[in-house]
XYZ file of C-alpha atoms in Angstrom:
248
model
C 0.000 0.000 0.000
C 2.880 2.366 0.794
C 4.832 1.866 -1.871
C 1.418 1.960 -4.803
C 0.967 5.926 -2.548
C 4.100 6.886 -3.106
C 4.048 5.558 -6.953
C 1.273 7.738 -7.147
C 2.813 10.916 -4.969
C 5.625 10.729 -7.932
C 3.258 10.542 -10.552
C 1.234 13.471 -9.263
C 4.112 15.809 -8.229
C 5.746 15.260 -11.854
C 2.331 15.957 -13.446
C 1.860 19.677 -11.685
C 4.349 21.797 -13.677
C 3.053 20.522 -17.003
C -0.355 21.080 -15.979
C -0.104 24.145 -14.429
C 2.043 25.300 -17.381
C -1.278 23.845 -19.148
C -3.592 26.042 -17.084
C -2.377 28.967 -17.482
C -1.434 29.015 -21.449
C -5.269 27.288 -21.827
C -5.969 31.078 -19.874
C -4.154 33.084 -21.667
C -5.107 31.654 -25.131
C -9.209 31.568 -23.863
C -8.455 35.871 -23.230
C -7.375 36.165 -26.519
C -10.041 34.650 -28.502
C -12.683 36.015 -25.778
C -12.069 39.156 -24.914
C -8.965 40.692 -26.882
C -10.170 39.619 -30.493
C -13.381 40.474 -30.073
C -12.308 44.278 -29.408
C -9.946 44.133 -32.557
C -13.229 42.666 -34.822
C -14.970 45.782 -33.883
C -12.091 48.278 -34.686
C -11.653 46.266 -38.140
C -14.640 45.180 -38.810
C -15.517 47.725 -42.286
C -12.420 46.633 -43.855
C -14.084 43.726 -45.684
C -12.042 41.844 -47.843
C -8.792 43.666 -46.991
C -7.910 41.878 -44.406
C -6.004 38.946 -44.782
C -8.578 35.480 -45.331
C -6.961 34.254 -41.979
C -6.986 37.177 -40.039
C -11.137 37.339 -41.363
C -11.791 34.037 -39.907
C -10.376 34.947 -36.721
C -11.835 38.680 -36.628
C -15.301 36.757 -37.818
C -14.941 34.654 -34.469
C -14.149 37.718 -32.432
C -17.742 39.081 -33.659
C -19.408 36.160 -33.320
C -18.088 35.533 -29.354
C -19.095 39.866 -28.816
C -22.441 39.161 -30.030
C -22.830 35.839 -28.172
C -20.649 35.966 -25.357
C -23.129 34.807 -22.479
C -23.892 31.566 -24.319
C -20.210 30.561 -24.908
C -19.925 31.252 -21.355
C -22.798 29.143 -20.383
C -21.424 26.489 -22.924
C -18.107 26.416 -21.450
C -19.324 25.894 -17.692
C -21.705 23.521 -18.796
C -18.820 21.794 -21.084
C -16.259 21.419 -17.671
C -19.498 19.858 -15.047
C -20.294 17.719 -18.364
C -16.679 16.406 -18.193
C -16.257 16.320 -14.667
C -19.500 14.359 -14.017
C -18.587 11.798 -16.831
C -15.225 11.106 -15.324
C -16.733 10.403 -11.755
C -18.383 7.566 -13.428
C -16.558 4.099 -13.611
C -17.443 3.095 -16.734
C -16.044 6.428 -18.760
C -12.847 5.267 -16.474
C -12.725 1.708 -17.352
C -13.029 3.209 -21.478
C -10.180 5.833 -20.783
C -8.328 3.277 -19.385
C -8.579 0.888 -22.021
C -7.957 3.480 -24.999
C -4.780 4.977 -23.005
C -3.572 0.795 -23.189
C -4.024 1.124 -26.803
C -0.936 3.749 -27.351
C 2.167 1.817 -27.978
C 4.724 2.887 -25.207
C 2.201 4.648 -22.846
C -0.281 1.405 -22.613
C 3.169 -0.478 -21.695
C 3.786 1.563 -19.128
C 0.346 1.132 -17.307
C 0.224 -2.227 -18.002
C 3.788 -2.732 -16.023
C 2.809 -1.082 -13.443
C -0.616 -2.899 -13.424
C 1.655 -6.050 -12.955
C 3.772 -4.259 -10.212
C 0.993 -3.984 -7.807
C -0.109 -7.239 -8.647
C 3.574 -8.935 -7.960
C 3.762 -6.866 -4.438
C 0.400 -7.829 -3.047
C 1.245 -11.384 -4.495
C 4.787 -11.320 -2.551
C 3.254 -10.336 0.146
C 0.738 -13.106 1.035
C 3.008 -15.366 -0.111
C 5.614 -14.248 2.435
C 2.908 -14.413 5.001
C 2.509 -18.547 4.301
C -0.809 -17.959 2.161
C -0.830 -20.442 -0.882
C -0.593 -19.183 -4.452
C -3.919 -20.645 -5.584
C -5.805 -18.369 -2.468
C -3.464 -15.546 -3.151
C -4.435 -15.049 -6.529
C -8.032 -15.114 -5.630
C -7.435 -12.527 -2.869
C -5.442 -10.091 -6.021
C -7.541 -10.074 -7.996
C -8.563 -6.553 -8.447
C -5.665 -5.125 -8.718
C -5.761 -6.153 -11.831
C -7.954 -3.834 -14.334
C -10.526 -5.893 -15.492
C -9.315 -6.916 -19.396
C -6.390 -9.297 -17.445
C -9.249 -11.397 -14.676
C -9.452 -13.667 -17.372
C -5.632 -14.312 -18.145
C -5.390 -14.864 -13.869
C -8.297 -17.363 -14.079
C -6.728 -19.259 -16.530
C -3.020 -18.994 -14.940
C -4.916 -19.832 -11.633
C -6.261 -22.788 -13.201
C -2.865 -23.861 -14.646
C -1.001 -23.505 -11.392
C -3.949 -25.559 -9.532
C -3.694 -28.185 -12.031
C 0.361 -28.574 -11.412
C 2.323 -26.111 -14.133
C 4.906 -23.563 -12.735
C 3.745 -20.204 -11.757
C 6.438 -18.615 -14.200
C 4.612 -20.875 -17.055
C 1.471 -19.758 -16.133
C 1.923 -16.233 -15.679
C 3.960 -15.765 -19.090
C 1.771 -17.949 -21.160
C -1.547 -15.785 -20.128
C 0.506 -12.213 -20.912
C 0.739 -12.063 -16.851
C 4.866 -11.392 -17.244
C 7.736 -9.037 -18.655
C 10.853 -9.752 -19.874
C 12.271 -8.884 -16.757
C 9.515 -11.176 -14.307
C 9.461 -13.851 -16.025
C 13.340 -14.502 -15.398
C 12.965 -13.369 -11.699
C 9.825 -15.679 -11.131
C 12.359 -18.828 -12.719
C 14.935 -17.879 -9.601
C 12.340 -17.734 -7.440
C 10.864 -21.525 -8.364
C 14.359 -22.651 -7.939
C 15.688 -20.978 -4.771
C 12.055 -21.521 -3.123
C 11.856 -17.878 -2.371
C 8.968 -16.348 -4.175
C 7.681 -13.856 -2.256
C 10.740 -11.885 -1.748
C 11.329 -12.064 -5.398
C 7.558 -11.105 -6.255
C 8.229 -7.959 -4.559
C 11.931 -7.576 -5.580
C 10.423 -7.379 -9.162
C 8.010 -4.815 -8.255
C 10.545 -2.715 -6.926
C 12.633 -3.388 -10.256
C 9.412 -2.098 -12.279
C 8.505 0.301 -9.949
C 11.607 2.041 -10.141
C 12.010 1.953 -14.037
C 8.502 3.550 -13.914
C 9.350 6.377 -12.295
C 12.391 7.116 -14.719
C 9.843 6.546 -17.608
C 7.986 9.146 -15.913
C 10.824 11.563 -15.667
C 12.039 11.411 -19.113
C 8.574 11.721 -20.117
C 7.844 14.810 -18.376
C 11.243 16.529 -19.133
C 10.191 15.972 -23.033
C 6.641 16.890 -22.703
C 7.485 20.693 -20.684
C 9.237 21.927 -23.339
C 7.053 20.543 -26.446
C 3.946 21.729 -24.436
C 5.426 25.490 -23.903
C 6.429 25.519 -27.843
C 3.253 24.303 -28.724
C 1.422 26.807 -26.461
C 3.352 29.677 -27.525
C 3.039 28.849 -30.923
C -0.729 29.139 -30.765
C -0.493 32.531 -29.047
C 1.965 33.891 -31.619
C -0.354 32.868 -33.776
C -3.496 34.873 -32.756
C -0.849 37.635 -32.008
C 0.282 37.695 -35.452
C -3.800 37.247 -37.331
C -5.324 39.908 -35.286
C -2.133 42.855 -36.100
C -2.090 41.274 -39.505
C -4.688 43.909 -40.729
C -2.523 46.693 -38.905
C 0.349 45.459 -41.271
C -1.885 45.376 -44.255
C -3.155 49.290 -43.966
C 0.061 50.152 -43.262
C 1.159 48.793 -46.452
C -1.657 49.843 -48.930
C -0.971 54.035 -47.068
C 2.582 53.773 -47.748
């Protein structure tokens, strides 16, 4: 349980930068295209087709949120409770959960550490005398609920005889790394300490993944961020830069 909180404390505490670097560029982006392009659509607004096509789209939207501002408003509160109410429910979770398994090196990851949990708690009873067969009915859920039937099916091999480390890596229950570990531990008769020796080893390459990760994804997130807002910049003094060409 202590380590799984403090998994999660390092997961959490690596997150806040990006997403407060998130918040406040998702701020300063929503004031532009609410309440600084909607002034410049007035000032340029009988210029017609002088203005640049791109710089019209975006003056068109500054209208559009002047004339209608209360119901984008109203749309964007209702947008956030919308989201927030449909994440509080388990099965929106249980989808997310499944499509984030689906990206190649992310899906991986959260299956790993899906299978670190799963090795601890495992280590654990076993340590405490429990026998495999009961221990794997008392782990169950922590496993997400696209494995239960690989662990019925290794639970059924090991109760019928065949090695745990057979049984786990024939049912997709291993890594390259476990399955190894779990083949020492069959032969030096120490399985629980090696359960949770492994789920140290994968706990620990976790949280590197999760540093490299985030040291890549700050920078690409403040380009990407300040790209957008050079971008408004640059549409809405675009017609500044065109009158000042057709006077001269």
């Amino acid at each position: 349980r202590s380590q799984a909180d403090l998994m999660r404390k390092r997961i959490v505490g690596a997150a806040i930068y990006p997403a407060m670097i998130l918040g406040v560029g998702s701020l300063v982006i929503a004031f532009l295209l609410l309440y600084v392009v909607p002034r410049f659509s007035l000032v340029f607004q009988d210029l017609g087709d002088r203005i640049p096509l791109m710089s019209r789209l975006l003056l068109q939207w500054g209208q559009f949120a002047h004339a209608h501002w209360a119901g984008l408003l109203g749309g964007g509160v209702l947008m956030v409770a919308a989201v927030a109410y449909a994440l509080g429910r388990p099965e929106v979770r249980r989808a997310l959960g499944q499509m984030i398994q689906r990206i190649p090196r992310v899906g991986e990851a959260v299956r790993v550490y899906q299978l670190a949990r799963f090795y601890r708690a495992l280590g654990m009873l076993q340590q405490a005398g429990i026998p495999i067969v009961s221990a794997l009915d008392m782990v169950t859920g922590l496993l997400p609920p696209t494995l239960h039937p690989a662990l019925a099916a290794a639970r059924r091999d090991i109760g019928e005889g065949r090695s745990i480390s057979a049984a786990f890596e024939s049912h997709g229950l291993t890594t390259a790394v476990s399955v190894r570990l779990l083949r020492v531990a069959e032969r030096t008769g120490q399985m629980g300490e090696m359960l949770e020796r492994t789920a140290g080893f994968h706990d620990e390459d976790i949280s590197q993944s999760i540093e490299w990760f985030i040291r890549l994804f700050e920078p690409l997130l403040m380009i990407a961020i300040g790209i957008v807002i050079g971008i408004v910049v640059l549409l809405m003094y675009a017609p500044i830069f065109e009158l000042a060409g057709s006077i001269q």
